[in-house]
Amino acid sequence: MNLDEITVLYTAEEIQEKVCEMGRAISFDYEGESLLVVGILKGAFIFMADLVRQIKLPLQLDFIDVSSYGNSTVSSGEVRIMKDLEYSIKGKNVLIVEDIVDSGLTLYYITEILKKRSPQSVRIACLLDKPSRRKSPAYPDYVGFTIPDEFIVGYGLDYDEKYREYPDICILKPSVYEK
Ligand code: 5GP
Ligand code: MG
Ligand code: MG
């Protein structure tokens, strides 16, 4: 781990505490029902793995992959489905799991697509929310941490496919991507 490039924002312990809290809230809200948890690849994979183990409900999992950022740190505004869901969501309670909501374009787009497939309900759980940069109406129902406008890596989030495996949520120093 190159400590010159990152600053820890939330430690692995703080993240676990938050994820447990989110799991409890979700389990409470959907009591007596089952859930289809849809993870947005790849950034949400670690958060999703931890979150589903804290949700005490019958679950199914599926994944969707969309492109939005490429290797840059600024949203292109262009969102395309790279890998669609494997299963039908008709009549199901869908919980979209996302790593971070920034402009909101990705989530807005995915939510609109999924709503057309006649699910019973669609809600969003995101680990991190950067509301100051919102450009489209994306409203997460469950939010881990609300954060300032910094570029985040670790706990699943990458810069140029690096840092995903870091256990903490970290701020990437601008000197790394501005050079
Ligand atoms: P949005 O469409 O909301 O602008 O961006 C959503 C996607 O952009 C996120 O799912 C994430 O993959 C990426 N993204 C946005 N902000 C950050 C950030 O601070 N760090 C990283 N690694 N990815 C980000
Ligand atoms: Mg993402
Ligand atoms: Mg990325």
PDB file of C-alpha atoms and ligand atoms in Angstrom:
ATOM      1  CA  MET A   1       0.000   0.000   0.000  1.00  0.00           C
ATOM      2  CA  ASN A   2       1.550   3.314  -1.055  1.00  0.00           C
ATOM      3  CA  LEU A   3       0.670   5.672   1.786  1.00  0.00           C
ATOM      4  CA  ASP A   4       1.970   8.726  -0.105  1.00  0.00           C
ATOM      5  CA  GLU A   5      -0.938   8.407  -2.540  1.00  0.00           C
ATOM      6  CA  ILE A   6      -3.874   8.022  -0.145  1.00  0.00           C
ATOM      7  CA  THR A   7      -5.436   9.364   3.042  1.00  0.00           C
ATOM      8  CA  VAL A   8      -7.719   7.069   5.043  1.00  0.00           C
ATOM      9  CA  LEU A   9     -11.233   8.513   5.338  1.00  0.00           C
ATOM     10  CA  TYR A  10     -13.007   5.549   6.999  1.00  0.00           C
ATOM     11  CA  THR A  11     -11.239   2.537   8.462  1.00  0.00           C
ATOM     12  CA  ALA A  12     -12.299  -1.053   7.838  1.00  0.00           C
ATOM     13  CA  GLU A  13     -13.778  -1.144  11.376  1.00  0.00           C
ATOM     14  CA  GLU A  14     -15.852   1.994  10.801  1.00  0.00           C
ATOM     15  CA  ILE A  15     -17.089   0.564   7.505  1.00  0.00           C
ATOM     16  CA  GLN A  16     -18.155  -2.721   9.127  1.00  0.00           C
ATOM     17  CA  GLU A  17     -20.105  -0.863  11.783  1.00  0.00           C
ATOM     18  CA  LYS A  18     -21.898   1.184   9.128  1.00  0.00           C
ATOM     19  CA  VAL A  19     -22.628  -1.825   6.910  1.00  0.00           C
ATOM     20  CA  CYS A  20     -24.140  -3.684   9.897  1.00  0.00           C
ATOM     21  CA  GLU A  21     -26.373  -0.686  10.578  1.00  0.00           C
ATOM     22  CA  MET A  22     -27.505  -0.594   6.925  1.00  0.00           C
ATOM     23  CA  GLY A  23     -28.181  -4.341   6.954  1.00  0.00           C
ATOM     24  CA  ARG A  24     -30.349  -3.970  10.049  1.00  0.00           C
ATOM     25  CA  ALA A  25     -32.362  -1.122   8.493  1.00  0.00           C
ATOM     26  CA  ILE A  26     -32.916  -3.073   5.265  1.00  0.00           C
ATOM     27  CA  SER A  27     -33.902  -6.260   7.143  1.00  0.00           C
ATOM     28  CA  PHE A  28     -36.387  -4.239   9.207  1.00  0.00           C
ATOM     29  CA  ASP A  29     -37.932  -2.431   6.219  1.00  0.00           C
ATOM     30  CA  TYR A  30     -38.502  -5.592   4.164  1.00  0.00           C
ATOM     31  CA  GLU A  31     -39.528  -7.871   7.016  1.00  0.00           C
ATOM     32  CA  GLY A  32     -41.582 -10.854   5.783  1.00  0.00           C
ATOM     33  CA  GLU A  33     -40.491 -10.331   2.160  1.00  0.00           C
ATOM     34  CA  SER A  34     -37.660 -11.480  -0.026  1.00  0.00           C
ATOM     35  CA  LEU A  35     -35.136  -9.374  -1.915  1.00  0.00           C
ATOM     36  CA  LEU A  36     -33.307  -9.435  -5.209  1.00  0.00           C
ATOM     37  CA  VAL A  37     -30.023  -7.651  -4.601  1.00  0.00           C
ATOM     38  CA  VAL A  38     -28.517  -6.167  -7.771  1.00  0.00           C
ATOM     39  CA  GLY A  39     -24.871  -5.166  -7.530  1.00  0.00           C
ATOM     40  CA  ILE A  40     -23.370  -2.673  -9.944  1.00  0.00           C
ATOM     41  CA  LEU A  41     -19.986  -3.986 -11.096  1.00  0.00           C
ATOM     42  CA  LYS A  42     -17.284  -3.703 -10.285  1.00  0.00           C
ATOM     43  CA  GLY A  43     -17.049  -1.061  -7.570  1.00  0.00           C
ATOM     44  CA  ALA A  44     -19.870  -2.422  -5.394  1.00  0.00           C
ATOM     45  CA  PHE A  45     -18.566  -5.984  -5.111  1.00  0.00           C
ATOM     46  CA  ILE A  46     -16.928  -5.738  -1.681  1.00  0.00           C
ATOM     47  CA  PHE A  47     -19.696  -3.589  -0.201  1.00  0.00           C
ATOM     48  CA  MET A  48     -22.310  -5.993  -1.567  1.00  0.00           C
ATOM     49  CA  ALA A  49     -20.486  -9.031  -0.180  1.00  0.00           C
ATOM     50  CA  ASP A  50     -20.448  -7.470   3.286  1.00  0.00           C
ATOM     51  CA  LEU A  51     -23.960  -6.020   3.094  1.00  0.00           C
ATOM     52  CA  VAL A  52     -25.771  -9.219   2.040  1.00  0.00           C
ATOM     53  CA  ARG A  53     -24.277 -11.023   5.033  1.00  0.00           C
ATOM     54  CA  GLN A  54     -25.972  -8.453   7.286  1.00  0.00           C
ATOM     55  CA  ILE A  55     -29.415  -8.720   5.672  1.00  0.00           C
ATOM     56  CA  LYS A  56     -31.557 -11.271   7.475  1.00  0.00           C
ATOM     57  CA  LEU A  57     -34.007 -12.027   4.653  1.00  0.00           C
ATOM     58  CA  PRO A  58     -34.309 -14.606   1.855  1.00  0.00           C
ATOM     59  CA  LEU A  59     -32.096 -13.214  -0.923  1.00  0.00           C
ATOM     60  CA  GLN A  60     -31.185 -13.664  -4.538  1.00  0.00           C
ATOM     61  CA  LEU A  61     -28.217 -11.923  -6.135  1.00  0.00           C
ATOM     62  CA  ASP A  62     -27.579 -10.610  -9.611  1.00  0.00           C
ATOM     63  CA  PHE A  63     -25.118  -8.178 -11.196  1.00  0.00           C
ATOM     64  CA  ILE A  64     -25.225  -5.478 -13.839  1.00  0.00           C
ATOM     65  CA  ASP A  65     -22.281  -3.686 -15.381  1.00  0.00           C
ATOM     66  CA  VAL A  66     -22.467  -0.286 -16.982  1.00  0.00           C
ATOM     67  CA  SER A  67     -19.760   1.953 -18.329  1.00  0.00           C
ATOM     68  CA  SER A  68     -19.603   5.539 -17.223  1.00  0.00           C
ATOM     69  CA  TYR A  69     -16.125   6.645 -16.275  1.00  0.00           C
ATOM     70  CA  GLY A  70     -13.412   4.807 -18.203  1.00  0.00           C
ATOM     71  CA  ASN A  71     -10.085   5.591 -16.619  1.00  0.00           C
ATOM     72  CA  SER A  72     -10.879   9.192 -15.863  1.00  0.00           C
ATOM     73  CA  THR A  73     -12.069  10.722 -12.604  1.00  0.00           C
ATOM     74  CA  VAL A  74     -14.748  12.863 -14.257  1.00  0.00           C
ATOM     75  CA  SER A  75     -18.145  11.537 -15.398  1.00  0.00           C
ATOM     76  CA  SER A  76     -18.549  11.441 -19.163  1.00  0.00           C
ATOM     77  CA  GLY A  77     -22.342  11.520 -18.836  1.00  0.00           C
ATOM     78  CA  GLU A  78     -22.421   8.494 -21.103  1.00  0.00           C
ATOM     79  CA  VAL A  79     -23.871   5.311 -19.605  1.00  0.00           C
ATOM     80  CA  ARG A  80     -24.073   2.006 -21.448  1.00  0.00           C
ATOM     81  CA  ILE A  81     -25.054  -1.514 -20.300  1.00  0.00           C
ATOM     82  CA  MET A  82     -21.993  -3.743 -20.653  1.00  0.00           C
ATOM     83  CA  LYS A  83     -23.507  -6.763 -18.874  1.00  0.00           C
ATOM     84  CA  ASP A  84     -27.222  -7.078 -18.219  1.00  0.00           C
ATOM     85  CA  LEU A  85     -28.937  -8.973 -15.382  1.00  0.00           C
ATOM     86  CA  GLU A  86     -29.175 -12.729 -15.723  1.00  0.00           C
ATOM     87  CA  TYR A  87     -32.704 -13.059 -14.303  1.00  0.00           C
ATOM     88  CA  SER A  88     -36.093 -11.406 -14.653  1.00  0.00           C
ATOM     89  CA  ILE A  89     -36.951  -8.890 -11.933  1.00  0.00           C
ATOM     90  CA  LYS A  90     -40.700  -8.987 -12.605  1.00  0.00           C
ATOM     91  CA  GLY A  91     -42.689  -8.850  -9.364  1.00  0.00           C
ATOM     92  CA  LYS A  92     -39.560  -8.737  -7.206  1.00  0.00           C
ATOM     93  CA  ASN A  93     -38.288  -6.328  -4.579  1.00  0.00           C
ATOM     94  CA  VAL A  94     -35.099  -5.042  -6.166  1.00  0.00           C
ATOM     95  CA  LEU A  95     -32.362  -3.494  -4.057  1.00  0.00           C
ATOM     96  CA  ILE A  96     -29.688  -1.864  -6.214  1.00  0.00           C
ATOM     97  CA  VAL A  97     -26.308  -1.825  -4.496  1.00  0.00           C
ATOM     98  CA  GLU A  98     -23.884   0.857  -5.649  1.00  0.00           C
ATOM     99  CA  ASP A  99     -20.491   1.930  -4.357  1.00  0.00           C
ATOM    100  CA  ILE A 100     -20.812   5.698  -4.757  1.00  0.00           C
ATOM    101  CA  VAL A 101     -23.326   8.174  -6.124  1.00  0.00           C
ATOM    102  CA  ASP A 102     -21.608  11.160  -7.680  1.00  0.00           C
ATOM    103  CA  SER A 103     -23.400  12.920 -10.557  1.00  0.00           C
ATOM    104  CA  GLY A 104     -26.188  10.345 -10.132  1.00  0.00           C
ATOM    105  CA  LEU A 105     -26.278   9.653 -13.888  1.00  0.00           C
ATOM    106  CA  THR A 106     -25.410   5.963 -13.552  1.00  0.00           C
ATOM    107  CA  LEU A 107     -28.030   5.268 -10.908  1.00  0.00           C
ATOM    108  CA  TYR A 108     -30.707   7.315 -12.602  1.00  0.00           C
ATOM    109  CA  TYR A 109     -30.154   5.431 -15.842  1.00  0.00           C
ATOM    110  CA  ILE A 110     -30.117   1.978 -14.226  1.00  0.00           C
ATOM    111  CA  THR A 111     -33.167   2.737 -12.082  1.00  0.00           C
ATOM    112  CA  GLU A 112     -35.163   3.896 -15.115  1.00  0.00           C
ATOM    113  CA  ILE A 113     -34.267   0.733 -17.056  1.00  0.00           C
ATOM    114  CA  LEU A 114     -35.145  -1.585 -14.183  1.00  0.00           C
ATOM    115  CA  LYS A 115     -38.453   0.159 -13.422  1.00  0.00           C
ATOM    116  CA  LYS A 116     -39.632  -0.663 -16.969  1.00  0.00           C
ATOM    117  CA  ARG A 117     -39.263  -4.386 -16.212  1.00  0.00           C
ATOM    118  CA  SER A 118     -42.234  -4.456 -13.778  1.00  0.00           C
ATOM    119  CA  PRO A 119     -40.508  -5.115 -10.455  1.00  0.00           C
ATOM    120  CA  GLN A 120     -42.621  -4.903  -7.289  1.00  0.00           C
ATOM    121  CA  SER A 121     -40.295  -2.212  -5.942  1.00  0.00           C
ATOM    122  CA  VAL A 122     -36.881  -0.650  -6.582  1.00  0.00           C
ATOM    123  CA  ARG A 123     -34.700   0.843  -3.875  1.00  0.00           C
ATOM    124  CA  ILE A 124     -31.073   1.906  -3.791  1.00  0.00           C
ATOM    125  CA  ALA A 125     -28.376   1.271  -1.203  1.00  0.00           C
ATOM    126  CA  CYS A 126     -25.111   3.125  -1.685  1.00  0.00           C
ATOM    127  CA  LEU A 127     -22.049   3.090   0.476  1.00  0.00           C
ATOM    128  CA  LEU A 128     -20.977   6.645  -0.335  1.00  0.00           C
ATOM    129  CA  ASP A 129     -22.919   9.700  -1.429  1.00  0.00           C
ATOM    130  CA  LYS A 130     -21.408  12.890  -2.874  1.00  0.00           C
ATOM    131  CA  PRO A 131     -24.567  15.033  -3.043  1.00  0.00           C
ATOM    132  CA  SER A 132     -22.664  18.207  -3.951  1.00  0.00           C
ATOM    133  CA  ARG A 133     -22.035  16.859  -7.459  1.00  0.00           C
ATOM    134  CA  ARG A 134     -25.546  15.604  -8.255  1.00  0.00           C
ATOM    135  CA  LYS A 135     -26.704  16.321 -11.842  1.00  0.00           C
ATOM    136  CA  SER A 136     -29.683  14.006 -12.123  1.00  0.00           C
ATOM    137  CA  PRO A 137     -32.515  12.917  -9.834  1.00  0.00           C
ATOM    138  CA  ALA A 138     -30.990   9.882  -8.100  1.00  0.00           C
ATOM    139  CA  TYR A 139     -32.116   9.430  -4.502  1.00  0.00           C
ATOM    140  CA  PRO A 140     -30.504   6.579  -2.601  1.00  0.00           C
ATOM    141  CA  ASP A 141     -32.785   5.046   0.063  1.00  0.00           C
ATOM    142  CA  TYR A 142     -29.919   3.750   2.205  1.00  0.00           C
ATOM    143  CA  VAL A 143     -26.664   5.713   2.435  1.00  0.00           C
ATOM    144  CA  GLY A 144     -23.527   4.670   4.305  1.00  0.00           C
ATOM    145  CA  PHE A 145     -21.476   7.851   4.433  1.00  0.00           C
ATOM    146  CA  THR A 146     -22.151  11.282   2.948  1.00  0.00           C
ATOM    147  CA  ILE A 147     -18.798  12.612   1.794  1.00  0.00           C
ATOM    148  CA  PRO A 148     -17.282  15.793   0.362  1.00  0.00           C
ATOM    149  CA  ASP A 149     -16.138  16.101  -3.245  1.00  0.00           C
ATOM    150  CA  GLU A 150     -12.960  14.007  -3.145  1.00  0.00           C
ATOM    151  CA  PHE A 151     -11.899  11.111  -5.323  1.00  0.00           C
ATOM    152  CA  ILE A 152     -12.267   7.901  -3.329  1.00  0.00           C
ATOM    153  CA  VAL A 153     -10.492   4.559  -3.679  1.00  0.00           C
ATOM    154  CA  GLY A 154     -10.404   1.325  -1.698  1.00  0.00           C
ATOM    155  CA  TYR A 155     -13.074  -1.098  -0.413  1.00  0.00           C
ATOM    156  CA  GLY A 156     -13.946  -1.963  -4.038  1.00  0.00           C
ATOM    157  CA  LEU A 157     -13.420   1.467  -5.600  1.00  0.00           C
ATOM    158  CA  ASP A 158     -10.636   1.947  -8.117  1.00  0.00           C
ATOM    159  CA  TYR A 159      -8.550   4.465  -9.907  1.00  0.00           C
ATOM    160  CA  ASP A 160      -7.507   2.956 -13.240  1.00  0.00           C
ATOM    161  CA  GLU A 161      -8.345  -0.529 -11.812  1.00  0.00           C
ATOM    162  CA  LYS A 162      -5.983  -0.043  -8.876  1.00  0.00           C
ATOM    163  CA  TYR A 163      -6.642   0.191  -5.099  1.00  0.00           C
ATOM    164  CA  ARG A 164      -9.856  -1.924  -5.088  1.00  0.00           C
ATOM    165  CA  GLU A 165      -8.398  -4.359  -2.572  1.00  0.00           C
ATOM    166  CA  TYR A 166      -7.508  -1.723   0.050  1.00  0.00           C
ATOM    167  CA  PRO A 167      -9.558  -2.478   3.159  1.00  0.00           C
ATOM    168  CA  ASP A 168     -10.227   1.179   4.072  1.00  0.00           C
ATOM    169  CA  ILE A 169     -12.136   3.915   2.255  1.00  0.00           C
ATOM    170  CA  CYS A 170      -9.420   6.357   1.165  1.00  0.00           C
ATOM    171  CA  ILE A 171      -9.042   9.725  -0.534  1.00  0.00           C
ATOM    172  CA  LEU A 172      -6.725   9.530  -3.524  1.00  0.00           C
ATOM    173  CA  LYS A 173      -4.376  12.511  -3.566  1.00  0.00           C
ATOM    174  CA  PRO A 174      -5.013  14.670  -6.658  1.00  0.00           C
ATOM    175  CA  SER A 175      -1.272  14.587  -7.464  1.00  0.00           C
ATOM    176  CA  VAL A 176      -1.769  10.932  -8.495  1.00  0.00           C
ATOM    177  CA  TYR A 177      -4.351  11.653 -11.211  1.00  0.00           C
ATOM    178  CA  GLU A 178      -3.454  15.217 -12.125  1.00  0.00           C
ATOM    179  CA  LYS A 179      -0.035  14.332 -13.427  1.00  0.00           C
TER     180      LYS A 179
HETATM  181  P1  5GP B   1     -22.130   8.945 -11.316  1.00  0.00           P
HETATM  182  O1  5GP B   1     -22.822   8.376 -12.522  1.00  0.00           O
HETATM  183  O2  5GP B   1     -23.013   9.028 -10.095  1.00  0.00           O
HETATM  184  O3  5GP B   1     -21.452  10.238 -11.609  1.00  0.00           O
HETATM  185  O4  5GP B   1     -20.937   8.006 -10.985  1.00  0.00           O
HETATM  186  C1  5GP B   1     -21.136   6.757 -10.581  1.00  0.00           C
HETATM  187  C2  5GP B   1     -19.902   5.893 -10.738  1.00  0.00           C
HETATM  188  O5  5GP B   1     -18.699   6.638 -10.951  1.00  0.00           O
HETATM  189  C3  5GP B   1     -19.690   5.169  -9.449  1.00  0.00           C
HETATM  190  O6  5GP B   1     -20.424   3.987  -9.444  1.00  0.00           O
HETATM  191  C4  5GP B   1     -18.214   4.929  -9.451  1.00  0.00           C
HETATM  192  O7  5GP B   1     -17.941   3.749 -10.158  1.00  0.00           O
HETATM  193  C5  5GP B   1     -17.653   6.127 -10.192  1.00  0.00           C
HETATM  194  N1  5GP B   1     -17.215   7.148  -9.215  1.00  0.00           N
HETATM  195  C6  5GP B   1     -17.807   8.298  -8.848  1.00  0.00           C
HETATM  196  N2  5GP B   1     -17.120   8.952  -7.907  1.00  0.00           N
HETATM  197  C7  5GP B   1     -16.045   8.172  -7.657  1.00  0.00           C
HETATM  198  C8  5GP B   1     -14.948   8.273  -6.742  1.00  0.00           C
HETATM  199  O8  5GP B   1     -14.784   9.205  -5.946  1.00  0.00           O
HETATM  200  N3  5GP B   1     -14.048   7.259  -6.779  1.00  0.00           N
HETATM  201  C9  5GP B   1     -14.163   6.183  -7.618  1.00  0.00           C
HETATM  202  N4  5GP B   1     -13.217   5.263  -7.561  1.00  0.00           N
HETATM  203  N5  5GP B   1     -15.171   6.058  -8.481  1.00  0.00           N
HETATM  204  C10 5GP B   1     -16.107   7.037  -8.500  1.00  0.00           C
HETATM  205 MG    MG B   2     -20.055   2.089  -9.629  1.00  0.00          MG
HETATM  206 MG    MG B   3     -14.114   2.985 -11.581  1.00  0.00          MG
END
